[in-house]
Amino acid sequence: MKRLLLDAGNSRIKWALVGAPGQDPPRGVVSPDADGLEALGRGLSHHSGPESIHVISVRDEGFFAEFRSYCTQRGWPVPQLHQAVREAHGIRNAYADPGRLGADRFAAMVGARQLFEGSLVVIDCGTALTLDAVTPDGAHLGGVILPGLRLMAIALGQGTAQVGDTPDGPPALLADNTAGAVAGGALYGTAAAVDGLCERIQSNLSDAPRRILCGGDAPRILSQLQGRYEYCPWLVLQGLDVMTGGRACEPWS
């Protein structure tokens, strides 16, 4: 059965069409607006329509209503919105109210558990940056949430005067201008925070964890990290694939 999977984040939507045996799934990234939905339709135009549609979203209800209407217009099935649960697919949710855990975080842990053995720290570098610890037997110990790179820069720009526009390209560690110093503080400070938090989290685990990165800012942050990290750009969708009947064997590149 062909399943259309969507990971609807704050700044972009990732999609994949899974279910064809032995086929590397078609997938892509679009913007979270009407133009993005049209781009999604174009991306699927060379494939037969999905037989089911599964969505993980951190966006408001308005987006899901708009997407549901879009699916109806195209004659696609009604999309199903997935949430985090108490226990499923090798992960036991630490939250007292399981549904309060972001579905994207839960799916990322499911994907990581299917792909890797042992203890895990799953790091999603999106608009917000999250770290979640998982024991070898699948117990989620809880997590940490930080502002992502863009939110850090926005917070300083809104809370202080005369910062200026963030420069393009990699910032210098020691900048000779305020905007560059803000960009460097966000990037290098975030990388140092991730390294430091992973070291602290390790003391709560029985073995050295695999450190798994995903999310739109992961490549930028990964370049500044110390130690060994695994980059899995489609981890949330691979977890959603498992949650809807698939099986993750190796990371999608």
Coordinates of N, CA, C and O in Angstrom, one line a residue, residues 22-156:
G22 N 11.2 -2.5 -2.5 CA 12.5 -2.4 -3.1 C 12.8 -1.1 -3.7 O 13.8 -0.9 -4.4
Q23 N 11.9 -0.1 -3.4 CA 12.1 1.2 -4.1 C 12.5 2.3 -3.0 O 12.0 2.4 -2.0
D24 N 13.6 3.0 -3.4 CA 14.0 4.2 -2.5 C 12.8 5.2 -2.7 O 12.5 5.6 -3.8
P25 N 12.2 5.5 -1.6 CA 11.0 6.3 -1.7 C 11.2 7.7 -2.2 O 12.1 8.4 -1.8
P26 N 10.3 8.1 -3.2 CA 10.4 9.5 -3.6 C 10.1 10.4 -2.4 O 9.2 10.1 -1.6
R27 N 10.8 11.5 -2.3 CA 10.6 12.4 -1.1 C 11.1 13.8 -1.5 O 11.8 14.0 -2.5
G28 N 10.7 14.8 -0.7 CA 11.1 16.1 -0.9 C 10.8 17.1 0.2 O 10.3 16.6 1.3
V29 N 11.1 18.3 0.0 CA 10.9 19.4 1.0 C 10.2 20.5 0.3 O 10.6 21.0 -0.7
V30 N 9.1 21.0 1.0 CA 8.3 22.2 0.4 C 8.0 23.2 1.5 O 8.2 22.8 2.7
S31 N 7.6 24.3 1.2 CA 7.3 25.4 2.1 C 5.9 25.1 2.7 O 5.0 24.5 2.1
P32 N 5.6 25.5 4.0 CA 4.3 25.2 4.6 C 3.2 26.2 4.3 O 2.6 26.8 5.2
D33 N 2.9 26.4 3.0 CA 1.9 27.3 2.6 C 1.2 26.7 1.3 O 1.5 25.6 0.9
A34 N 0.3 27.5 0.7 CA -0.4 27.0 -0.5 C 0.6 26.7 -1.6 O 0.4 25.7 -2.3
D35 N 1.6 27.5 -1.8 CA 2.6 27.2 -2.8 C 3.3 25.9 -2.6 O 3.6 25.1 -3.5
G36 N 3.6 25.6 -1.3 CA 4.2 24.4 -0.9 C 3.3 23.2 -1.2 O 3.8 22.1 -1.7
L37 N 2.0 23.3 -1.0 CA 1.1 22.2 -1.3 C 1.1 21.9 -2.8 O 1.0 20.8 -3.2
E38 N 1.1 23.0 -3.6 CA 1.1 22.8 -5.0 C 2.4 22.1 -5.4 O 2.4 21.3 -6.3
A39 N 3.5 22.5 -4.8 CA 4.8 21.9 -5.1 C 4.8 20.4 -4.7 O 5.3 19.5 -5.4
L40 N 4.1 20.1 -3.6 CA 3.9 18.7 -3.2 C 3.2 17.9 -4.3 O 3.5 16.8 -4.7
G41 N 2.1 18.5 -4.8 CA 1.3 17.9 -5.9 C 2.1 17.6 -7.1 O 2.0 16.5 -7.7
R42 N 3.0 18.6 -7.5 CA 3.8 18.4 -8.6 C 4.9 17.3 -8.4 O 5.2 16.5 -9.3
G43 N 5.4 17.2 -7.2 CA 6.3 16.2 -6.8 C 5.8 14.8 -6.9 O 6.5 13.8 -7.2
L44 N 4.4 14.7 -6.7 CA 3.8 13.4 -6.8 C 3.1 13.1 -8.1 O 2.5 12.0 -8.3
S45 N 3.2 14.0 -9.1 CA 2.5 13.9 -10.3 C 2.9 12.7 -11.2 O 2.2 12.3 -12.0
H46 N 4.2 12.3 -11.0 CA 4.7 11.2 -11.8 C 4.4 9.8 -11.1 O 4.9 8.8 -11.6
H47 N 3.7 9.8 -10.0 CA 3.4 8.6 -9.3 C 1.9 8.4 -9.1 O 1.2 9.4 -9.1
S48 N 1.5 7.2 -9.0 CA 0.1 6.9 -8.7 C -0.2 7.5 -7.3 O 0.6 7.6 -6.4
G49 N -1.5 7.9 -7.1 CA -1.9 8.6 -5.9 C -1.7 7.7 -4.7 O -1.8 6.4 -4.8
P50 N -1.6 8.3 -3.5 CA -1.4 7.5 -2.3 C -2.7 6.8 -1.9 O -3.8 7.3 -2.2
E51 N -2.6 5.7 -1.2 CA -3.8 4.9 -0.8 C -4.1 5.3 0.7 O -5.2 5.1 1.2
S52 N -3.1 5.9 1.4 CA -3.4 6.5 2.7 C -2.4 7.6 2.9 O -1.3 7.7 2.3
I53 N -2.8 8.5 3.8 CA -1.9 9.7 4.1 C -1.8 9.9 5.6 O -2.8 9.8 6.3
H54 N -0.6 10.1 6.0 CA -0.3 10.1 7.4 C 0.6 11.4 7.7 O 1.6 11.6 7.0
V55 N 0.2 12.1 8.7 CA 0.7 13.4 9.0 C 1.2 13.5 10.5 O 0.5 13.1 11.4
I56 N 2.4 14.1 10.6 CA 2.9 14.6 11.9 C 3.0 16.1 11.8 O 3.7 16.5 10.8
S57 N 2.5 16.8 12.7 CA 2.5 18.3 12.5 C 2.7 19.0 13.9 O 2.1 18.6 14.9
V58 N 3.6 20.0 13.8 CA 3.7 20.9 15.0 C 3.0 22.3 14.7 O 3.1 23.2 15.4
R59 N 2.3 22.3 13.5 CA 1.6 23.5 13.1 C 0.2 23.6 13.7 O -0.2 22.6 14.3
D60 N -0.4 24.7 13.6 CA -1.8 24.9 14.2 C -2.8 24.1 13.4 O -2.5 23.5 12.3
E61 N -4.0 24.1 13.9 CA -5.1 23.3 13.3 C -5.5 23.8 11.9 O -6.0 23.0 11.1
G62 N -5.2 25.1 11.7 CA -5.6 25.7 10.4 C -4.8 25.0 9.3 O -5.4 24.8 8.2
F63 N -3.5 24.7 9.5 CA -2.8 24.0 8.5 C -3.4 22.6 8.1 O -3.5 22.3 6.9
F64 N -3.7 21.9 9.2 CA -4.2 20.5 8.9 C -5.6 20.6 8.2 O -5.9 19.8 7.3
A65 N -6.4 21.6 8.5 CA -7.7 21.8 7.8 C -7.5 22.1 6.4 O -8.1 21.6 5.5
E66 N -6.5 23.0 6.1 CA -6.2 23.4 4.7 C -5.6 22.2 4.0 O -6.0 22.0 2.8
F67 N -4.8 21.4 4.6 CA -4.2 20.2 3.9 C -5.3 19.2 3.6 O -5.4 18.6 2.6
R68 N -6.2 19.0 4.6 CA -7.3 18.1 4.4 C -8.2 18.5 3.2 O -8.6 17.6 2.4
S69 N -8.5 19.8 3.1 CA -9.2 20.3 2.0 C -8.5 20.1 0.7 O -9.1 19.7 -0.4
Y70 N -7.2 20.3 0.7 CA -6.4 20.1 -0.5 C -6.4 18.6 -0.9 O -6.6 18.3 -2.1
C71 N -6.4 17.7 0.0 CA -6.5 16.3 -0.3 C -7.8 15.9 -1.0 O -7.9 15.2 -1.9
T72 N -8.9 16.5 -0.4 CA -10.2 16.3 -1.0 C -10.3 16.8 -2.4 O -10.8 16.1 -3.3
Q73 N -9.7 17.9 -2.7 CA -9.8 18.5 -4.0 C -9.0 17.6 -5.0 O -9.4 17.5 -6.2
R74 N -8.0 16.9 -4.6 CA -7.2 16.1 -5.5 C -7.8 14.6 -5.5 O -7.2 13.8 -6.2
G75 N -8.8 14.3 -4.7 CA -9.3 13.0 -4.7 C -8.5 12.0 -3.9 O -8.6 10.8 -4.1
W76 N -7.7 12.5 -3.0 CA -6.8 11.7 -2.2 C -7.6 11.3 -0.9 O -8.6 11.9 -0.6
P77 N -7.1 10.2 -0.2 CA -7.8 9.8 1.0 C -7.7 10.9 2.1 O -6.9 11.8 2.0
V78 N -8.6 10.8 3.1 CA -8.6 11.7 4.2 C -7.3 11.5 5.0 O -7.0 10.4 5.4
P79 N -6.5 12.5 5.3 CA -5.2 12.4 6.0 C -5.5 12.0 7.5 O -6.5 12.5 8.1
Q80 N -4.6 11.2 8.0 CA -4.6 10.9 9.4 C -3.5 11.6 10.2 O -2.4 11.6 9.8
L81 N -3.9 12.3 11.3 CA -3.0 13.1 12.1 C -2.5 12.2 13.2 O -3.3 11.7 14.0
H82 N -1.2 12.0 13.4 CA -0.7 11.1 14.4 C -0.1 11.9 15.6 O 0.4 12.9 15.4
Q83 N -0.3 11.3 16.8 CA 0.2 11.9 18.0 C 1.1 10.9 18.7 O 1.1 9.7 18.4
A84 N 1.9 11.4 19.7 CA 2.7 10.5 20.6 C 1.7 9.7 21.5 O 0.7 10.2 21.8
V85 N 2.1 8.5 21.8 CA 1.3 7.6 22.6 C 2.2 7.1 23.8 O 3.4 7.4 23.9
R86 N 1.6 6.4 24.7 CA 2.3 5.9 25.9 C 3.5 5.0 25.5 O 4.6 5.1 26.0
E87 N 3.2 4.0 24.6 CA 4.2 3.0 24.3 C 3.9 2.4 22.9 O 2.8 2.0 22.7
A88 N 4.9 2.4 22.0 CA 4.7 1.8 20.7 C 6.0 1.7 20.0 O 6.9 2.6 20.2
H89 N 6.2 0.7 19.2 CA 7.3 0.5 18.3 C 8.6 0.7 19.0 O 9.6 1.3 18.5
G90 N 8.7 0.1 20.2 CA 10.0 0.0 20.9 C 10.3 1.2 21.7 O 11.4 1.3 22.3
I91 N 9.4 2.2 21.9 CA 9.6 3.4 22.7 C 8.6 3.5 23.7 O 7.4 3.4 23.5
R92 N 9.0 3.8 25.0 CA 8.1 4.0 26.1 C 8.2 5.5 26.5 O 9.3 5.9 27.0
N93 N 7.2 6.2 26.3 CA 7.1 7.7 26.5 C 7.3 8.0 27.9 O 6.5 7.5 28.8
A94 N 8.1 9.0 28.3 CA 8.4 9.4 29.7 C 7.3 10.4 30.2 O 7.2 10.5 31.4
Y95 N 6.6 11.0 29.3 CA 5.6 12.0 29.7 C 4.5 11.4 30.5 O 3.9 10.4 30.1
A96 N 4.1 12.1 31.6 CA 2.9 11.7 32.3 C 1.6 11.7 31.4 O 0.7 10.9 31.5
D97 N 1.5 12.8 30.6 CA 0.5 12.9 29.6 C 1.1 12.6 28.3 O 1.7 13.6 27.7
P98 N 1.1 11.4 27.7 CA 1.9 11.1 26.5 C 1.6 12.0 25.3 O 2.6 12.3 24.6
G99 N 0.4 12.4 25.2 CA 0.1 13.3 24.0 C 0.7 14.6 24.0 O 0.7 15.3 23.0
R100 N 1.3 15.0 25.2 CA 1.9 16.3 25.3 C 3.3 16.3 24.7 O 3.9 17.4 24.4
L101 N 3.9 15.2 24.5 CA 5.2 15.1 23.8 C 4.9 15.3 22.3 O 4.0 14.8 21.7
G102 N 5.8 16.1 21.7 CA 5.6 16.4 20.3 C 5.7 15.1 19.5 O 6.6 14.3 19.7
A103 N 4.7 15.0 18.6 CA 4.7 13.8 17.7 C 6.0 13.6 16.9 O 6.4 12.5 16.6
D104 N 6.6 14.8 16.5 CA 7.8 14.7 15.7 C 8.9 14.1 16.6 O 9.7 13.3 16.1
R105 N 9.0 14.5 17.9 CA 10.0 13.9 18.7 C 9.8 12.4 18.9 O 10.7 11.6 18.9
F106 N 8.5 12.0 19.1 CA 8.2 10.6 19.3 C 8.6 9.8 18.0 O 9.2 8.7 18.1
A107 N 8.2 10.3 16.9 CA 8.6 9.6 15.6 C 10.1 9.5 15.4 O 10.6 8.5 14.9
A108 N 10.8 10.6 15.8 CA 12.2 10.6 15.6 C 12.9 9.5 16.5 O 13.8 8.8 16.1
M109 N 12.3 9.3 17.7 CA 12.8 8.3 18.6 C 12.5 6.9 18.0 O 13.3 5.9 18.1
V110 N 11.3 6.7 17.5 CA 10.9 5.4 16.9 C 11.8 5.1 15.7 O 12.3 4.0 15.6
G111 N 12.1 6.1 14.9 CA 13.0 5.9 13.7 C 14.4 5.5 14.2 O 15.0 4.6 13.7
A112 N 14.9 6.2 15.2 CA 16.3 6.0 15.7 C 16.4 4.6 16.3 O 17.4 3.9 16.2
R113 N 15.3 4.2 17.1 CA 15.3 2.9 17.7 C 15.3 1.8 16.7 O 16.0 0.7 16.9
Q114 N 14.7 2.0 15.6 CA 14.6 1.0 14.5 C 16.0 0.9 13.8 O 16.4 -0.2 13.3
L115 N 16.7 2.0 13.7 CA 17.9 2.0 13.0 C 19.2 1.7 13.8 O 20.2 1.2 13.2
F116 N 19.1 2.0 15.1 CA 20.3 1.8 15.9 C 20.0 1.1 17.2 O 18.9 1.2 17.8
E117 N 21.0 0.3 17.7 CA 20.9 -0.4 19.0 C 21.6 0.5 20.1 O 22.2 1.4 19.8
G118 N 21.3 0.0 21.3 CA 22.0 0.7 22.5 C 21.3 1.9 22.9 O 20.2 2.3 22.5
S119 N 22.0 2.7 23.8 CA 21.4 4.0 24.2 C 21.5 5.0 23.1 O 22.4 5.0 22.3
L120 N 20.5 5.9 23.2 CA 20.4 6.9 22.1 C 20.2 8.3 22.7 O 19.6 8.5 23.7
V121 N 20.8 9.3 22.1 CA 20.4 10.7 22.2 C 19.9 11.2 20.9 O 20.7 11.2 19.9
V122 N 18.6 11.5 20.7 CA 18.0 11.9 19.5 C 17.9 13.5 19.5 O 17.2 14.0 20.4
I123 N 18.6 14.1 18.5 CA 18.7 15.6 18.5 C 18.0 16.1 17.3 O 18.5 15.8 16.1
D124 N 17.0 16.9 17.4 CA 16.2 17.4 16.3 C 16.5 18.9 16.2 O 16.1 19.7 17.1
C125 N 17.2 19.3 15.2 CA 17.7 20.7 15.0 C 16.7 21.5 14.1 O 17.1 21.8 13.0
G126 N 15.6 21.9 14.6 CA 14.6 22.6 13.9 C 14.5 24.0 14.4 O 15.4 24.6 15.0
T127 N 13.2 24.6 14.3 CA 13.0 25.9 14.9 C 13.3 25.9 16.3 O 13.9 26.8 16.9
A128 N 12.9 24.8 17.0 CA 13.3 24.5 18.4 C 14.3 23.4 18.3 O 14.2 22.5 17.4
L129 N 15.3 23.3 19.2 CA 16.2 22.2 19.2 C 15.9 21.3 20.4 O 15.8 21.8 21.5
T130 N 15.7 20.0 20.1 CA 15.3 19.1 21.2 C 16.3 18.0 21.3 O 16.9 17.5 20.3
L131 N 16.6 17.5 22.5 CA 17.4 16.3 22.7 C 16.5 15.4 23.6 O 16.0 15.8 24.6
D132 N 16.5 14.1 23.2 CA 15.7 13.1 23.9 C 16.6 11.9 24.2 O 17.3 11.4 23.2
A133 N 16.6 11.4 25.4 CA 17.4 10.2 25.8 C 16.6 9.0 25.8 O 15.5 9.0 26.3
V134 N 17.2 7.9 25.2 CA 16.5 6.6 25.2 C 17.4 5.5 25.6 O 18.6 5.5 25.2
T135 N 17.0 4.7 26.5 CA 17.8 3.6 27.0 C 17.8 2.4 26.0 O 17.0 2.4 25.1
P136 N 18.7 1.4 26.2 CA 18.8 0.3 25.3 C 17.5 -0.5 25.1 O 17.2 -1.0 24.1
D137 N 16.7 -0.5 26.2 CA 15.4 -1.2 26.1 C 14.2 -0.3 25.7 O 13.1 -0.7 25.8
G138 N 14.5 0.9 25.2 CA 13.5 1.7 24.7 C 12.8 2.7 25.6 O 11.8 3.3 25.2
A139 N 13.3 2.8 26.8 CA 12.6 3.8 27.8 C 13.1 5.2 27.5 O 14.3 5.5 27.5
H140 N 12.2 6.0 27.2 CA 12.4 7.5 27.0 C 12.6 8.1 28.4 O 11.7 8.0 29.2
L141 N 13.8 8.7 28.6 CA 14.1 9.2 30.0 C 13.6 10.7 30.1 O 13.6 11.2 31.2
G142 N 13.2 11.3 29.0 CA 12.8 12.7 29.0 C 13.7 13.5 28.0 O 14.5 12.9 27.3
G143 N 13.6 14.8 28.0 CA 14.3 15.5 27.0 C 14.6 17.0 27.4 O 14.2 17.4 28.5
V144 N 15.2 17.7 26.5 CA 15.6 19.1 26.7 C 15.2 19.8 25.5 O 15.3 19.3 24.4
I145 N 14.7 21.1 25.7 CA 14.3 21.9 24.5 C 15.0 23.2 24.6 O 15.0 23.9 25.7
L146 N 15.7 23.6 23.5 CA 16.4 24.9 23.4 C 15.8 25.7 22.2 O 15.3 25.1 21.3
P147 N 16.0 27.0 22.2 CA 15.7 27.7 20.9 C 16.6 27.3 19.8 O 17.8 27.1 20.1
G148 N 16.1 27.2 18.6 CA 17.0 26.9 17.5 C 17.8 28.1 17.0 O 17.7 29.2 17.6
L149 N 18.6 27.9 16.0 CA 19.5 29.0 15.6 C 18.7 30.3 15.2 O 19.1 31.4 15.6
R150 N 17.7 30.1 14.4 CA 16.9 31.3 14.0 C 16.2 32.0 15.2 O 16.2 33.2 15.3
L151 N 15.7 31.2 16.1 CA 15.0 31.8 17.3 C 16.0 32.6 18.1 O 15.7 33.6 18.7
M152 N 17.2 32.0 18.3 CA 18.2 32.7 19.1 C 18.5 34.1 18.5 O 18.6 35.1 19.2
A153 N 18.7 34.1 17.2 CA 19.1 35.4 16.5 C 17.9 36.4 16.6 O 18.1 37.6 16.8
I154 N 16.7 35.8 16.4 CA 15.5 36.7 16.4 C 15.3 37.3 17.8 O 15.0 38.5 18.0
A155 N 15.5 36.5 18.9 CA 15.4 37.0 20.2 C 16.3 38.1 20.5 O 15.9 39.1 21.1
L156 N 17.6 38.0 20.1 CA 18.5 39.1 20.3 C 18.2 40.3 19.5 O 18.3 41.4 20.0

